[in-house]
Amino acid sequence: MQNDKFDAIPIPEELNHAVRDGIKEGLRQRKKLHRKKTVFRYSAAAAGILAALCAGMLLASNPVLAAKLPLVGHIFSRIQEKVSYKGNFSDDAEIYIEEDTAKEFSDSKTPAAKTKADPPSGKQTDNPLVQTSGGLTVTVSEANCSTQALYLALCIENKEAFPADFIKTKNMDGYLPDYDTLSLVTNSYYNVPGLTKKDRPAGGGYPAPYYIEGQFVDDHTFTGIIRVSLDEDLRSSEIAANTSASGTDAAPAGNKQAAALPAEFTYYLEISDIYADLLQYEDTYATDPETHEQVTLLEPLKKHYKGKWNFAIPVSMNKDGAQTVSINKKNENGVGIGSVEKTNFEIKAELLLPEGTQPYDYIVIICDADGKRLESQGDASEVFSTFGRDTRTVYVYVCDYIKYMDELKGDDRNLPENALFGTEVHFK
């Protein structure tokens, strides 16, 4: 059984962001992460493989050397197997900025960038994808976009050293993940009708990246990957469009149609705060909703870096490997699967339910060709990672949530006979 059953636990939408973030962090830390066996792909030349092997051994044995090697343009390849949303993002990635030598980077020279869009308003550096504010320099280095999600590689440099408490992989006892996390306060939108800045005003409750996972190269440099759920953004646009069509006041002004992402688009990411918990705590007080008694909680102190990093990121969607298999089958009670969509990085199933039922009463589980449950892609519990797994054939099950958690207790071996609905799906 995979030791990732915590991924299946939903976080109620009613909770505020602080509580939700705390719960999600707790769940992530309780996962027992397994290192995958490295899967090497054949390259055009054997010398390339040999060089990569040698570089890997050198980096593992000499962290100082690793810190001096080029970072920008190579972030995906360095950490794509470390974060909770894994994938071969370095394959066919868009590289916006790539440094030729480590010296160029340390001297703060601006590398050449592949820019297809006008920079956003606000103070910019010579390169719109490299911006300095609040003592931090943030570089958007690479991107890889599937039909389901956009993955962005960022480098964050601090003029002063980051607090040692930020580097929990090294300085926090009992910390399980092999990656560190920085929290973000962001606003995001697109140059696409239904998803523009007017359609998605800041503070309007629309989904936006709120954390980045990665590794500290040294005390001054963090490299990480952000996962942007295109599905969530499109779903929020559709909901807003439907709300607007119904004439209610809840719809944002100007949102009159659902969005559809073209093959090329511009993604705008505005970051106003980068922060993380310190290993210091203060007492906070809350009221128990059942007993109405006041309880004392330990709340971690935080270190904030507030600034203005606004990026206009040109994105090309890579549809290679994207497949959708139509199922459109239900059981006698109307529970089933509509379709299963797979990309190079993730897989998800469309849940069909009878009218009047709620999605949170059910859980969808997808197993690989060997019948082993796939891991969730980060905190997206309904999206599963295909990294390092045989997913040419998958098994999709719909279970009653309470039964799965209380009786099956996440034991995937008993899924076929206990699922409300199951189907076998074959991909090309």
Coordinates of C-alpha atoms in Angstrom, one line a residue:
M1 CA 0.0 0.0 0.0
Q2 CA 1.2 3.5 -0.8
N3 CA 1.9 5.6 2.3
D4 CA 0.0 8.6 1.0
K5 CA -3.5 8.0 2.2
F6 CA -3.5 11.5 3.7
D7 CA -3.8 12.9 0.2
A8 CA -7.3 11.6 0.2
I9 CA -8.4 13.8 3.1
P10 CA -10.3 16.9 1.8
I11 CA -9.9 20.3 3.4
P12 CA -13.3 22.0 3.9
E13 CA -13.7 25.2 1.8
E14 CA -15.3 27.0 4.7
L15 CA -12.0 27.2 6.6
N16 CA -10.0 30.3 6.3
H17 CA -6.7 30.3 4.4
A18 CA -4.5 30.2 7.5
V19 CA -6.3 27.2 8.9
R20 CA -6.4 25.4 5.5
D21 CA -2.7 26.1 5.0
G22 CA -1.9 24.7 8.4
I23 CA -3.9 21.5 7.8
K24 CA -2.4 21.0 4.4
E25 CA 1.1 21.5 5.7
G26 CA 0.4 19.0 8.5
L27 CA -0.9 16.4 6.0
R28 CA 2.1 16.9 3.7
Q29 CA 4.5 16.4 6.6
R30 CA 2.8 13.2 7.6
K31 CA 3.2 11.6 4.2
K32 CA 6.1 9.1 4.1
L33 CA 7.8 10.1 1.0
H34 CA 9.6 7.5 -1.0
R35 CA 12.5 8.2 -3.3
K36 CA 11.8 6.9 -6.7
K37 CA 14.2 4.7 -8.6
T38 CA 15.8 7.0 -11.1
V39 CA 14.5 6.5 -14.6
F40 CA 17.0 7.4 -17.2
R41 CA 15.9 8.4 -20.7
Y42 CA 18.0 7.6 -23.7
S43 CA 19.4 10.8 -25.2
A44 CA 20.7 11.5 -28.6
A45 CA 24.3 10.8 -27.6
A46 CA 25.7 8.5 -25.0
A47 CA 28.1 11.2 -23.9
G48 CA 25.1 13.2 -22.6
I49 CA 24.1 10.4 -20.3
L50 CA 27.6 10.0 -19.0
A51 CA 27.9 13.7 -18.3
A52 CA 24.6 13.7 -16.4
L53 CA 25.7 10.8 -14.3
C54 CA 29.1 12.4 -13.5
A55 CA 27.4 15.7 -12.7
G56 CA 24.9 13.9 -10.3
M57 CA 27.7 12.2 -8.4
L58 CA 29.7 15.4 -8.1
L59 CA 26.7 17.3 -6.8
A60 CA 25.9 14.7 -4.3
S61 CA 29.4 14.5 -3.0
N62 CA 30.2 18.2 -3.1
P63 CA 27.3 20.6 -2.1
V64 CA 29.7 23.6 -2.5
L65 CA 30.3 22.7 -6.1
A66 CA 26.6 22.3 -6.6
A67 CA 26.0 25.8 -5.3
K68 CA 28.5 27.2 -7.9
L69 CA 27.0 25.4 -10.9
P70 CA 24.5 27.3 -13.1
L71 CA 21.0 27.4 -11.7
V72 CA 18.8 29.5 -13.9
G73 CA 17.6 27.4 -16.9
H74 CA 18.3 24.1 -15.1
I75 CA 15.9 24.3 -12.1
F76 CA 13.5 21.7 -13.4
S77 CA 16.2 19.1 -13.9
R78 CA 17.6 19.7 -10.4
I79 CA 14.5 19.4 -8.3
Q80 CA 11.6 18.0 -10.4
E81 CA 11.9 14.6 -8.5
K82 CA 12.0 16.3 -5.1
V83 CA 8.7 18.2 -4.9
S84 CA 5.3 16.7 -4.2
Y85 CA 4.1 17.4 -7.7
K86 CA 6.7 15.4 -9.6
G87 CA 7.3 15.2 -13.3
N88 CA 9.8 15.2 -16.1
F89 CA 9.3 18.9 -16.6
S90 CA 12.8 19.4 -18.0
D91 CA 11.7 17.5 -21.1
D92 CA 10.5 20.0 -23.7
A93 CA 10.5 22.8 -21.2
E94 CA 10.4 26.4 -22.3
I95 CA 13.6 28.0 -21.1
Y96 CA 13.1 31.7 -20.8
I97 CA 16.5 32.5 -19.2
E98 CA 19.6 30.4 -19.1
E99 CA 23.0 31.4 -17.7
D100 CA 26.1 30.2 -19.5
T101 CA 28.3 30.3 -16.5
A102 CA 27.9 30.6 -12.7
K103 CA 29.9 33.8 -12.8
E104 CA 27.3 35.5 -14.9
F105 CA 24.7 34.7 -12.3
S106 CA 26.8 35.7 -9.3
D107 CA 27.8 39.0 -11.0
S108 CA 24.0 39.7 -11.5
K109 CA 24.3 40.2 -15.2
T110 CA 21.0 39.9 -17.0
P111 CA 20.9 36.8 -19.3
A112 CA 19.0 36.8 -22.5
A113 CA 15.3 36.0 -22.3
K114 CA 12.8 34.6 -24.7
T115 CA 9.9 37.2 -24.3
K116 CA 6.7 37.0 -26.3
A117 CA 4.6 39.4 -24.3
D118 CA 4.6 43.0 -23.1
P119 CA 5.8 43.3 -19.5
P120 CA 3.2 44.2 -16.9
S121 CA 2.9 47.6 -15.5
G122 CA 5.1 48.6 -12.6
K123 CA 8.8 48.9 -12.0
Q124 CA 10.8 46.4 -14.1
T125 CA 14.4 45.4 -14.5
D126 CA 16.0 45.3 -17.9
N127 CA 14.6 41.8 -18.2
P128 CA 10.9 41.5 -17.3
L129 CA 11.4 37.9 -16.0
V130 CA 14.0 39.0 -13.5
Q131 CA 12.7 41.5 -10.8
T132 CA 14.1 42.8 -7.6
S133 CA 12.0 44.1 -4.7
G134 CA 12.1 44.0 -1.0
G135 CA 15.7 42.7 -1.0
L136 CA 14.8 39.6 -3.1
T137 CA 15.5 39.0 -6.7
V138 CA 13.0 36.6 -8.3
T139 CA 13.7 35.0 -11.7
V140 CA 11.1 33.0 -13.7
S141 CA 13.5 30.6 -15.4
E142 CA 11.5 27.8 -17.1
A143 CA 7.9 26.6 -17.8
N144 CA 6.2 23.4 -18.9
C145 CA 2.5 23.5 -19.6
S146 CA 0.2 20.5 -20.0
T147 CA -3.5 20.7 -20.7
Q148 CA -4.2 20.4 -17.0
A149 CA -1.5 22.4 -15.3
L150 CA 1.3 25.0 -15.7
Y151 CA 4.6 24.3 -14.0
L152 CA 6.9 27.3 -13.4
A153 CA 10.6 27.2 -12.2
L154 CA 11.7 30.1 -10.1
C155 CA 14.9 31.2 -8.5
I156 CA 14.6 33.5 -5.4
E157 CA 17.8 35.2 -4.3
N158 CA 18.1 37.1 -0.9
K159 CA 20.5 39.9 -0.5
E160 CA 20.8 38.9 3.1
A161 CA 20.7 35.3 4.3
F162 CA 17.4 33.6 4.7
P163 CA 16.6 32.5 8.2
A164 CA 17.9 29.1 9.1
D165 CA 14.4 28.2 10.2
F166 CA 13.3 28.4 6.5
I167 CA 15.5 25.5 5.7
K168 CA 13.5 22.9 7.5
T169 CA 15.0 19.9 5.6
K170 CA 18.2 20.6 7.4
N171 CA 17.3 22.4 10.6
M172 CA 13.9 20.9 11.8
D173 CA 13.9 17.6 13.7
G174 CA 11.4 15.1 12.4
Y175 CA 10.8 17.0 9.1
L176 CA 9.8 14.3 6.6
P177 CA 9.7 15.9 3.1
D178 CA 12.9 16.3 1.1
Y179 CA 11.8 19.7 -0.1
D180 CA 11.3 23.1 1.6
T181 CA 8.2 25.3 1.1
L182 CA 7.8 29.1 0.9
S183 CA 4.4 30.6 1.1
L184 CA 3.2 33.2 -1.3
V185 CA 0.6 36.0 -1.5
T186 CA -0.2 36.3 -5.2
N187 CA -2.7 37.4 -7.8
S188 CA -2.9 35.7 -11.2
Y189 CA -4.8 36.2 -14.5
Y190 CA -4.5 35.6 -18.2
N191 CA -4.8 37.5 -21.5
V192 CA -7.8 35.3 -22.2
P193 CA -11.5 36.4 -22.1
G194 CA -13.0 35.3 -18.9
L195 CA -9.7 35.1 -17.1
T196 CA -8.4 38.7 -17.5
K197 CA -7.4 40.9 -14.6
K198 CA -10.8 42.6 -14.8
D199 CA -12.5 39.2 -14.6
R200 CA -10.3 38.0 -11.7
P201 CA -9.8 41.0 -9.4
A202 CA -7.4 40.7 -6.6
G203 CA -9.0 39.5 -3.4
G204 CA -11.9 38.1 -5.3
G205 CA -11.4 34.5 -4.1
Y206 CA -10.1 33.2 -7.3
P207 CA -7.5 30.4 -7.2
A208 CA -3.9 31.7 -7.3
P209 CA -0.6 30.0 -6.3
Y210 CA -0.1 30.3 -2.6
Y211 CA 3.2 28.3 -2.1
I212 CA 6.3 27.1 -4.0
E213 CA 8.2 23.9 -3.3
G214 CA 11.9 23.4 -3.8
Q215 CA 15.3 23.5 -2.2
F216 CA 17.8 26.0 -0.8
V217 CA 21.0 25.9 -2.8
D218 CA 22.6 28.0 0.0
D219 CA 21.5 30.5 2.6
H220 CA 20.8 33.1 0.0
T221 CA 19.3 31.1 -2.8
F222 CA 16.0 29.1 -3.1
T223 CA 15.0 27.3 -6.3
G224 CA 11.5 25.9 -6.6
I225 CA 8.6 25.0 -8.8
I226 CA 5.1 26.4 -8.7
R227 CA 2.1 24.3 -9.9
V228 CA -0.8 26.3 -11.4
S229 CA -4.0 24.3 -11.9
L230 CA -5.4 25.4 -15.2
D231 CA -8.4 23.2 -14.5
E232 CA -9.3 25.2 -11.4
D233 CA -8.8 28.5 -13.2
L234 CA -11.1 27.4 -16.1
R235 CA -13.6 26.0 -13.6
S236 CA -13.7 29.3 -11.7
S237 CA -14.2 31.2 -15.0
E238 CA -17.1 28.9 -15.9
I239 CA -18.8 29.3 -12.5
A240 CA -18.4 33.1 -12.7
A241 CA -19.8 33.1 -16.2
N242 CA -22.8 31.1 -15.2
T243 CA -23.3 33.3 -12.2
S244 CA -23.2 36.4 -14.4
A245 CA -25.6 34.9 -16.9
S246 CA -28.1 34.2 -14.0
G247 CA -28.0 37.9 -13.1
T248 CA -26.9 37.6 -9.5
D249 CA -24.7 40.2 -7.9
A250 CA -22.0 37.6 -7.1
A251 CA -20.4 37.7 -10.6
P252 CA -17.4 39.9 -11.2
A253 CA -17.9 42.8 -13.5
G254 CA -17.2 42.1 -17.1
N255 CA -17.2 38.3 -16.8
K256 CA -19.7 37.3 -19.5
Q257 CA -18.3 34.1 -20.9
A258 CA -16.4 31.0 -19.8
A259 CA -12.7 30.9 -20.8
A260 CA -10.9 28.5 -23.0
L261 CA -7.1 28.5 -23.1
P262 CA -5.4 28.7 -26.5
A263 CA -2.2 27.0 -27.5
E264 CA -0.3 30.1 -26.6
F265 CA -1.3 32.6 -23.9
T266 CA 0.2 35.0 -21.4
Y267 CA 0.0 34.1 -17.7
Y268 CA 0.3 37.0 -15.3
L269 CA 1.7 36.3 -11.9
E270 CA 1.8 39.1 -9.3
I271 CA 3.6 38.3 -6.1
S272 CA 3.3 40.7 -3.1
D273 CA 4.7 38.6 -0.2
I274 CA 7.1 35.7 0.2
Y275 CA 7.2 34.2 3.7
A276 CA 7.7 31.0 5.8
D277 CA 7.2 29.8 9.4
L278 CA 10.0 30.2 11.9
L279 CA 10.7 27.6 14.5
Q280 CA 9.5 30.0 17.2
Y281 CA 5.9 30.0 18.5
E282 CA 3.5 32.3 20.3
D283 CA 0.3 31.6 22.2
T284 CA -2.9 32.3 20.4
Y285 CA -6.4 31.7 21.6
A286 CA -9.5 30.2 20.1
T287 CA -12.9 29.0 21.2
D288 CA -13.8 25.3 20.9
P289 CA -17.0 25.3 18.8
E290 CA -18.5 22.3 20.7
T291 CA -17.6 23.2 24.4
H292 CA -17.3 27.0 23.8
E293 CA -14.2 26.9 26.0
Q294 CA -11.2 29.0 25.2
V295 CA -8.2 26.9 24.2
T296 CA -4.6 27.9 23.8
L297 CA -2.8 27.2 20.5
L298 CA 0.8 27.5 19.6
E299 CA 1.1 29.6 16.4
P300 CA 4.5 29.7 14.6
L301 CA 6.0 33.2 14.0
K302 CA 6.6 34.1 10.4
K303 CA 9.2 36.0 8.5
H304 CA 7.8 38.1 5.6
Y305 CA 9.5 39.6 2.5
K306 CA 7.0 42.0 1.1
G307 CA 7.6 43.5 -2.4
K308 CA 6.3 43.8 -5.9
W309 CA 7.3 41.1 -8.4
N310 CA 4.9 41.2 -11.4
F311 CA 5.5 38.9 -14.3
A312 CA 4.0 38.5 -17.7
I313 CA 5.0 34.9 -18.7
P314 CA 4.5 33.7 -22.3
V315 CA 3.3 30.2 -22.3
S316 CA 3.0 27.5 -25.0
M317 CA 0.8 24.6 -24.1
N318 CA 2.3 21.2 -24.8
K319 CA -0.4 18.9 -25.9
D320 CA 1.9 16.0 -26.8
G321 CA 0.9 13.0 -24.8
A322 CA -2.5 14.4 -23.8
Q323 CA -5.2 11.7 -24.1
T324 CA -8.8 11.6 -23.1
V325 CA -10.7 8.3 -22.9
S326 CA -14.5 8.5 -22.8
I327 CA -16.1 6.1 -20.4
N328 CA -19.7 7.4 -19.7
K329 CA -20.7 4.5 -17.5
K330 CA -22.6 4.4 -14.2
N331 CA -23.8 1.9 -11.7
E332 CA -27.5 1.3 -11.0
N333 CA -27.5 4.3 -8.6
G334 CA -26.1 6.7 -11.1
V335 CA -22.5 6.8 -9.8
G336 CA -19.8 6.4 -12.4
I337 CA -17.0 7.9 -14.5
G338 CA -17.5 10.2 -17.5
S339 CA -14.0 10.3 -18.9
V340 CA -10.3 9.9 -17.9
E341 CA -7.8 12.5 -19.0
K342 CA -4.0 11.9 -19.0
T343 CA -1.0 14.2 -19.8
N344 CA 2.7 13.6 -19.5
F345 CA 2.5 14.5 -15.8
E346 CA -0.9 13.8 -14.3
I347 CA -4.1 11.9 -14.7
K348 CA -7.7 12.7 -13.5
A349 CA -11.1 11.2 -13.9
E350 CA -14.5 12.9 -14.3
L351 CA -16.9 11.8 -11.6
L352 CA -20.5 11.2 -12.5
L353 CA -23.1 11.5 -9.7
P354 CA -26.9 11.3 -9.4
E355 CA -28.7 14.6 -8.9
G356 CA -28.8 15.8 -5.3
T357 CA -25.6 14.2 -4.2
Q358 CA -22.4 15.9 -3.2
P359 CA -18.9 15.2 -4.6
Y360 CA -17.3 15.3 -1.2
D361 CA -19.3 12.2 -0.2
Y362 CA -17.2 10.2 -2.7
I363 CA -13.6 9.6 -3.5
V364 CA -12.0 8.7 -6.8
I365 CA -8.9 6.4 -6.7
I366 CA -6.7 5.7 -9.7
C367 CA -4.3 2.8 -9.7
D368 CA -1.5 2.1 -12.1
A369 CA -1.1 -1.0 -14.4
D370 CA 0.1 -3.0 -11.4
G371 CA -2.9 -2.1 -9.3
K372 CA -1.0 0.2 -7.0
R373 CA -2.6 3.5 -6.1
L374 CA -1.1 6.6 -7.7
E375 CA 0.0 9.5 -5.6
S376 CA -1.8 12.8 -5.6
Q377 CA -0.1 15.5 -7.6
G378 CA 0.8 17.8 -4.7
D379 CA -2.3 19.0 -2.8
A380 CA -4.6 18.4 -5.7
S381 CA -6.2 15.2 -4.3
E382 CA -8.4 14.6 -7.4
V383 CA -5.3 14.7 -9.7
F384 CA -2.8 11.9 -9.7
S385 CA 0.8 11.8 -10.7
T386 CA 2.0 9.5 -13.4
F387 CA 5.7 10.1 -12.6
G388 CA 7.7 6.8 -12.6
R389 CA 4.6 4.7 -13.0
D390 CA 3.2 2.5 -15.8
T391 CA -0.1 4.2 -16.7
R392 CA -0.7 2.7 -20.1
T393 CA -3.5 0.9 -18.3
V394 CA -5.1 2.3 -15.2
Y395 CA -7.9 1.2 -12.9
V396 CA -10.4 3.8 -11.7
Y397 CA -12.6 3.3 -8.7
V398 CA -15.3 5.4 -7.1
C399 CA -15.8 4.7 -3.3
D400 CA -18.0 6.0 -0.6
Y401 CA -15.7 8.4 1.3
I402 CA -16.6 7.3 4.8
K403 CA -16.3 3.6 4.0
Y404 CA -13.0 4.1 2.3
M405 CA -11.5 6.0 5.2
D406 CA -13.2 4.1 8.1
E407 CA -13.4 0.6 6.8
L408 CA -10.9 0.2 4.1
K409 CA -8.6 2.6 5.8
G410 CA -6.9 3.4 2.5
D411 CA -6.1 -0.3 1.8
D412 CA -6.1 -0.4 -2.0
R413 CA -6.0 -4.2 -2.1
N414 CA -9.7 -4.4 -1.3
L415 CA -10.8 -1.7 -3.7
P416 CA -12.3 -3.8 -6.5
E417 CA -14.8 -5.6 -4.3
N418 CA -15.7 -2.5 -2.2
A419 CA -15.9 0.2 -4.7
L420 CA -19.2 1.6 -5.8
F421 CA -18.0 1.7 -9.4
G422 CA -14.8 0.5 -11.2
T423 CA -13.5 0.6 -14.7
E424 CA -10.3 -0.3 -16.6
V425 CA -8.9 2.3 -18.9
H426 CA -6.3 1.8 -21.7
F427 CA -4.2 4.6 -23.2
K428 CA -2.2 4.5 -26.4

